[in-house]
Amino acid sequence: MVSTLEGPDGQPRCRWCAAAPEFLRYHDEEWGFPVTDDRRLFEKLCLESFQSGLSWRTILVKRENFRAAFAGFDFGRVARFGESDVERLLGDSGIVRHRGKIEAVIHNARMAELLAEREGSLATYFWRYEPSPAKLSEPQNASTSAASHALSKDLKKLGWKFVGPTTVYAFMQATGLINDHAEGCITRARVNETRQALASIRAAHAPLSGS
């Protein structure tokens, strides 16, 4: 079992949220909460791709710069980016200037357009890969899973880039496809409540295109 630590309010939280000042709010308000908005899903997958080989703090502190550079991760707009945009982004010191990853975001935006058109939304597609809780390992004791391998394989088959199973697993953690908060973490219970509410909506056949 992953240990917790006492937060500033005296409540137990995942130990990793004390590693940097920016992490506490991210842990309490974002990480693991279900995401059903297509633009946010695209953003999170792109940022996880940029994070590969780097620390998450590096990406988190630059997140607003990434949003400005990539048109708020509106994949319909990013899909229209061309070589001049690649050069502009390579000159932007506010983001991670990695040509392969920059070009992958633009390429994946085009793939996202096709996928959203085929499925009705990105959310419909991604949430299909939500694993059964019974198939999950102990919280934060894995970097990949059968579900992340399956999703990664299918995304690659569809033409997406920089979507290996480790990147996809981090995406699944961040977007609430799994609740990987430590047992005993105060936020784990809040995430479960949100996931249960979403499950009720899905059971009633409401579209997964939330805000």
mmCIF file of C-alpha atoms in Angstrom:
data_model
loop_
_atom_site.group_PDB
_atom_site.id
_atom_site.type_symbol
_atom_site.label_atom_id
_atom_site.label_comp_id
_atom_site.label_asym_id
_atom_site.label_seq_id
_atom_site.Cartn_x
_atom_site.Cartn_y
_atom_site.Cartn_z
ATOM 1 C CA MET A 1 0.000 0.000 0.000
ATOM 2 C CA VAL A 2 1.300 3.437 -0.897
ATOM 3 C CA SER A 3 1.843 5.524 2.207
ATOM 4 C CA THR A 4 0.278 8.914 2.663
ATOM 5 C CA LEU A 5 1.421 12.041 4.414
ATOM 6 C CA GLU A 6 -0.382 14.724 6.348
ATOM 7 C CA GLY A 7 -1.309 17.751 4.277
ATOM 8 C CA PRO A 8 -1.428 21.376 5.446
ATOM 9 C CA ASP A 9 -4.995 20.839 6.661
ATOM 10 C CA GLY A 10 -4.036 17.741 8.621
ATOM 11 C CA GLN A 11 -5.685 15.367 6.139
ATOM 12 C CA PRO A 12 -3.809 12.426 4.538
ATOM 13 C CA ARG A 13 -2.771 12.699 0.918
ATOM 14 C CA CYS A 14 -0.631 10.877 -1.627
ATOM 15 C CA ARG A 15 2.995 11.357 -0.637
ATOM 16 C CA TRP A 16 4.014 12.663 -4.080
ATOM 17 C CA CYS A 17 1.980 15.847 -3.727
ATOM 18 C CA ALA A 18 4.547 17.247 -1.278
ATOM 19 C CA ALA A 19 7.397 16.939 -3.790
ATOM 20 C CA ALA A 20 6.858 20.422 -5.281
ATOM 21 C CA PRO A 21 4.785 23.492 -4.353
ATOM 22 C CA GLU A 22 2.705 23.187 -7.526
ATOM 23 C CA PHE A 23 1.635 19.617 -6.816
ATOM 24 C CA LEU A 24 -0.750 20.066 -3.893
ATOM 25 C CA ARG A 25 -3.423 21.947 -5.819
ATOM 26 C CA TYR A 26 -2.969 19.712 -8.854
ATOM 27 C CA HIS A 27 -3.376 16.647 -6.638
ATOM 28 C CA ASP A 28 -6.421 17.985 -4.799
ATOM 29 C CA GLU A 29 -8.305 19.500 -7.731
ATOM 30 C CA GLU A 30 -7.275 17.725 -10.941
ATOM 31 C CA TRP A 31 -5.318 14.486 -10.832
ATOM 32 C CA GLY A 32 -7.612 11.493 -11.098
ATOM 33 C CA PHE A 33 -10.862 13.413 -11.450
ATOM 34 C CA PRO A 34 -12.802 12.167 -14.513
ATOM 35 C CA VAL A 35 -12.334 14.232 -17.651
ATOM 36 C CA THR A 36 -14.957 14.025 -20.400
ATOM 37 C CA ASP A 37 -14.238 17.216 -22.313
ATOM 38 C CA ASP A 38 -12.538 16.466 -25.630
ATOM 39 C CA ARG A 39 -10.208 19.439 -25.588
ATOM 40 C CA ARG A 40 -9.017 18.648 -22.073
ATOM 41 C CA LEU A 41 -8.498 15.006 -22.968
ATOM 42 C CA PHE A 42 -6.404 16.007 -25.965
ATOM 43 C CA GLU A 43 -4.420 18.467 -23.836
ATOM 44 C CA LYS A 44 -3.680 15.898 -21.164
ATOM 45 C CA LEU A 45 -2.504 13.286 -23.641
ATOM 46 C CA CYS A 46 -0.269 15.845 -25.356
ATOM 47 C CA LEU A 47 1.232 17.036 -22.068
ATOM 48 C CA GLU A 48 1.897 13.483 -20.950
ATOM 49 C CA SER A 49 3.707 12.954 -24.253
ATOM 50 C CA PHE A 50 5.834 16.034 -23.616
ATOM 51 C CA GLN A 51 6.544 14.805 -20.089
ATOM 52 C CA SER A 52 8.186 11.606 -21.318
ATOM 53 C CA GLY A 53 11.798 11.691 -20.134
ATOM 54 C CA LEU A 54 11.207 14.794 -18.008
ATOM 55 C CA SER A 55 9.676 15.583 -14.630
ATOM 56 C CA TRP A 56 5.960 16.348 -14.403
ATOM 57 C CA ARG A 57 6.806 19.563 -12.557
ATOM 58 C CA THR A 58 8.624 20.812 -15.671
ATOM 59 C CA ILE A 59 5.429 20.394 -17.670
ATOM 60 C CA LEU A 60 3.057 21.669 -14.998
ATOM 61 C CA VAL A 61 4.885 24.962 -14.503
ATOM 62 C CA LYS A 62 4.877 25.485 -18.281
ATOM 63 C CA ARG A 63 1.277 24.411 -18.818
ATOM 64 C CA GLU A 64 -0.127 27.871 -19.492
ATOM 65 C CA ASN A 65 2.675 28.449 -21.998
ATOM 66 C CA PHE A 66 1.777 25.194 -23.720
ATOM 67 C CA ARG A 67 -1.871 26.239 -23.860
ATOM 68 C CA ALA A 68 -0.978 29.575 -25.422
ATOM 69 C CA ALA A 69 1.402 27.960 -27.907
ATOM 70 C CA PHE A 70 -1.060 25.260 -29.002
ATOM 71 C CA ALA A 71 -4.261 27.318 -29.293
ATOM 72 C CA GLY A 72 -5.661 26.056 -26.012
ATOM 73 C CA PHE A 73 -5.267 22.508 -27.357
ATOM 74 C CA ASP A 74 -8.236 23.027 -29.654
ATOM 75 C CA PHE A 75 -7.342 20.113 -31.911
ATOM 76 C CA GLY A 76 -9.408 21.518 -34.753
ATOM 77 C CA ARG A 77 -7.131 24.553 -34.802
ATOM 78 C CA VAL A 78 -3.901 22.694 -34.077
ATOM 79 C CA ALA A 79 -4.640 20.349 -36.981
ATOM 80 C CA ARG A 80 -4.269 23.358 -39.288
ATOM 81 C CA PHE A 81 -0.747 24.142 -38.032
ATOM 82 C CA GLY A 82 1.983 23.984 -40.653
ATOM 83 C CA GLU A 83 5.769 24.146 -40.880
ATOM 84 C CA SER A 84 5.840 27.834 -39.947
ATOM 85 C CA ASP A 85 4.066 26.947 -36.723
ATOM 86 C CA VAL A 86 6.596 24.211 -36.013
ATOM 87 C CA GLU A 87 9.411 26.745 -36.391
ATOM 88 C CA ARG A 88 7.527 29.224 -34.183
ATOM 89 C CA LEU A 89 7.107 26.598 -31.480
ATOM 90 C CA LEU A 90 10.748 25.545 -31.698
ATOM 91 C CA GLY A 91 11.615 29.156 -30.888
ATOM 92 C CA ASP A 92 9.242 29.356 -27.924
ATOM 93 C CA SER A 93 11.315 29.118 -24.736
ATOM 94 C CA GLY A 94 8.143 28.809 -22.672
ATOM 95 C CA ILE A 95 7.547 25.216 -23.775
ATOM 96 C CA VAL A 96 9.622 22.075 -24.262
ATOM 97 C CA ARG A 97 11.281 22.594 -27.633
ATOM 98 C CA HIS A 98 11.410 19.060 -28.964
ATOM 99 C CA ARG A 99 10.714 18.876 -32.676
ATOM 100 C CA GLY A 100 9.445 15.318 -32.629
ATOM 101 C CA LYS A 101 6.968 15.990 -29.839
ATOM 102 C CA ILE A 102 5.808 19.283 -31.357
ATOM 103 C CA GLU A 103 5.208 17.649 -34.708
ATOM 104 C CA ALA A 104 3.438 14.763 -32.951
ATOM 105 C CA VAL A 105 0.954 17.141 -31.312
ATOM 106 C CA ILE A 106 0.065 18.619 -34.699
ATOM 107 C CA HIS A 107 -0.164 15.187 -36.286
ATOM 108 C CA ASN A 108 -2.235 13.830 -33.398
ATOM 109 C CA ALA A 109 -4.609 16.782 -33.674
ATOM 110 C CA ARG A 110 -5.427 15.613 -37.181
ATOM 111 C CA MET A 111 -5.894 12.084 -35.886
ATOM 112 C CA ALA A 112 -8.143 13.450 -33.107
ATOM 113 C CA GLU A 113 -10.378 15.141 -35.663
ATOM 114 C CA LEU A 114 -10.867 11.855 -37.488
ATOM 115 C CA LEU A 115 -11.431 9.926 -34.278
ATOM 116 C CA ALA A 116 -13.967 12.415 -32.898
ATOM 117 C CA GLU A 117 -15.840 12.328 -36.200
ATOM 118 C CA ARG A 118 -15.898 8.527 -36.175
ATOM 119 C CA GLU A 119 -16.811 8.072 -32.509
ATOM 120 C CA GLY A 120 -18.856 11.189 -31.884
ATOM 121 C CA SER A 121 -16.326 12.440 -29.334
ATOM 122 C CA LEU A 122 -12.877 11.606 -28.007
ATOM 123 C CA ALA A 123 -14.476 10.936 -24.634
ATOM 124 C CA THR A 124 -16.623 8.168 -26.050
ATOM 125 C CA TYR A 125 -13.512 6.489 -27.383
ATOM 126 C CA PHE A 126 -11.177 6.927 -24.420
ATOM 127 C CA TRP A 127 -13.691 5.961 -21.752
ATOM 128 C CA ARG A 128 -14.233 2.683 -23.542
ATOM 129 C CA TYR A 129 -10.835 1.723 -22.127
ATOM 130 C CA GLU A 130 -11.757 2.320 -18.491
ATOM 131 C CA PRO A 131 -10.611 -0.864 -16.762
ATOM 132 C CA SER A 132 -12.523 -2.770 -14.136
ATOM 133 C CA PRO A 133 -11.247 -1.830 -10.657
ATOM 134 C CA ALA A 134 -10.749 -5.529 -10.020
ATOM 135 C CA LYS A 135 -8.052 -5.603 -12.705
ATOM 136 C CA LEU A 136 -6.026 -2.740 -11.212
ATOM 137 C CA SER A 137 -2.857 -3.110 -9.177
ATOM 138 C CA GLU A 138 -2.233 -1.411 -5.843
ATOM 139 C CA PRO A 139 -2.381 2.388 -6.311
ATOM 140 C CA GLN A 140 0.796 3.897 -7.767
ATOM 141 C CA ASN A 141 2.569 0.548 -7.983
ATOM 142 C CA ALA A 142 2.511 0.267 -11.770
ATOM 143 C CA SER A 143 3.596 2.339 -14.745
ATOM 144 C CA THR A 144 1.588 0.405 -17.329
ATOM 145 C CA SER A 145 -1.432 -1.897 -17.356
ATOM 146 C CA ALA A 146 -3.264 -4.220 -19.695
ATOM 147 C CA ALA A 147 -5.667 -1.371 -20.468
ATOM 148 C CA SER A 148 -2.880 1.127 -21.205
ATOM 149 C CA HIS A 149 -1.195 -1.389 -23.509
ATOM 150 C CA ALA A 150 -4.482 -1.978 -25.329
ATOM 151 C CA LEU A 151 -5.228 1.734 -25.705
ATOM 152 C CA SER A 152 -1.663 2.500 -26.770
ATOM 153 C CA LYS A 153 -1.769 -0.269 -29.371
ATOM 154 C CA ASP A 154 -5.044 0.957 -30.821
ATOM 155 C CA LEU A 155 -3.959 4.613 -30.913
ATOM 156 C CA LYS A 156 -0.789 3.620 -32.758
ATOM 157 C CA LYS A 157 -2.860 1.551 -35.165
ATOM 158 C CA LEU A 158 -4.955 4.655 -35.805
ATOM 159 C CA GLY A 159 -1.792 6.631 -36.563
ATOM 160 C CA TRP A 160 -1.159 8.504 -33.299
ATOM 161 C CA LYS A 161 2.424 9.202 -32.214
ATOM 162 C CA PHE A 162 4.209 9.390 -28.840
ATOM 163 C CA VAL A 163 1.482 7.308 -27.188
ATOM 164 C CA GLY A 164 3.406 4.427 -25.643
ATOM 165 C CA PRO A 165 1.804 2.386 -22.839
ATOM 166 C CA THR A 166 3.617 4.306 -20.075
ATOM 167 C CA THR A 167 2.486 7.662 -21.461
ATOM 168 C CA VAL A 168 -1.036 6.314 -21.886
ATOM 169 C CA TYR A 169 -1.059 4.953 -18.332
ATOM 170 C CA ALA A 170 -0.106 8.384 -16.968
ATOM 171 C CA PHE A 171 -2.889 9.845 -19.103
ATOM 172 C CA MET A 172 -5.358 7.357 -17.642
ATOM 173 C CA GLN A 173 -4.252 8.287 -14.117
ATOM 174 C CA ALA A 174 -4.578 12.004 -14.814
ATOM 175 C CA THR A 175 -7.971 11.840 -16.503
ATOM 176 C CA GLY A 176 -9.682 9.554 -14.018
ATOM 177 C CA LEU A 177 -9.942 6.498 -16.218
ATOM 178 C CA ILE A 178 -8.468 4.925 -13.115
ATOM 179 C CA ASN A 179 -8.400 6.225 -9.545
ATOM 180 C CA ASP A 180 -4.754 5.832 -8.578
ATOM 181 C CA HIS A 181 -4.836 7.943 -5.430
ATOM 182 C CA ALA A 182 -3.391 6.084 -2.457
ATOM 183 C CA GLU A 183 -5.672 4.183 -0.147
ATOM 184 C CA GLY A 184 -6.464 6.563 2.704
ATOM 185 C CA CYS A 185 -5.827 9.709 0.625
ATOM 186 C CA ILE A 186 -8.611 12.217 1.245
ATOM 187 C CA THR A 187 -8.825 12.949 -2.475
ATOM 188 C CA ARG A 188 -9.312 9.286 -3.386
ATOM 189 C CA ALA A 189 -12.784 9.330 -1.833
ATOM 190 C CA ARG A 190 -13.696 12.553 -3.654
ATOM 191 C CA VAL A 191 -12.534 11.064 -6.954
ATOM 192 C CA ASN A 192 -14.605 7.935 -6.322
ATOM 193 C CA GLU A 193 -17.693 10.053 -5.705
ATOM 194 C CA THR A 194 -17.141 11.898 -8.979
ATOM 195 C CA ARG A 195 -16.542 8.658 -10.851
ATOM 196 C CA GLN A 196 -19.740 7.171 -9.435
ATOM 197 C CA ALA A 197 -21.707 10.224 -10.538
ATOM 198 C CA LEU A 198 -20.250 9.899 -14.030
ATOM 199 C CA ALA A 199 -21.089 6.202 -14.097
ATOM 200 C CA SER A 200 -24.710 7.051 -13.317
ATOM 201 C CA ILE A 201 -24.802 9.533 -16.180
ATOM 202 C CA ARG A 202 -23.299 6.999 -18.561
ATOM 203 C CA ALA A 203 -25.783 4.376 -17.444
ATOM 204 C CA ALA A 204 -28.549 6.786 -18.373
ATOM 205 C CA HIS A 205 -26.999 7.012 -21.873
ATOM 206 C CA ALA A 206 -26.046 10.677 -21.610
ATOM 207 C CA PRO A 207 -23.325 11.716 -24.106
ATOM 208 C CA LEU A 208 -19.761 11.929 -22.845
ATOM 209 C CA SER A 209 -19.108 15.494 -23.960
ATOM 210 C CA GLY A 210 -19.073 17.237 -20.622
ATOM 211 C CA SER A 211 -17.280 20.445 -19.738
#
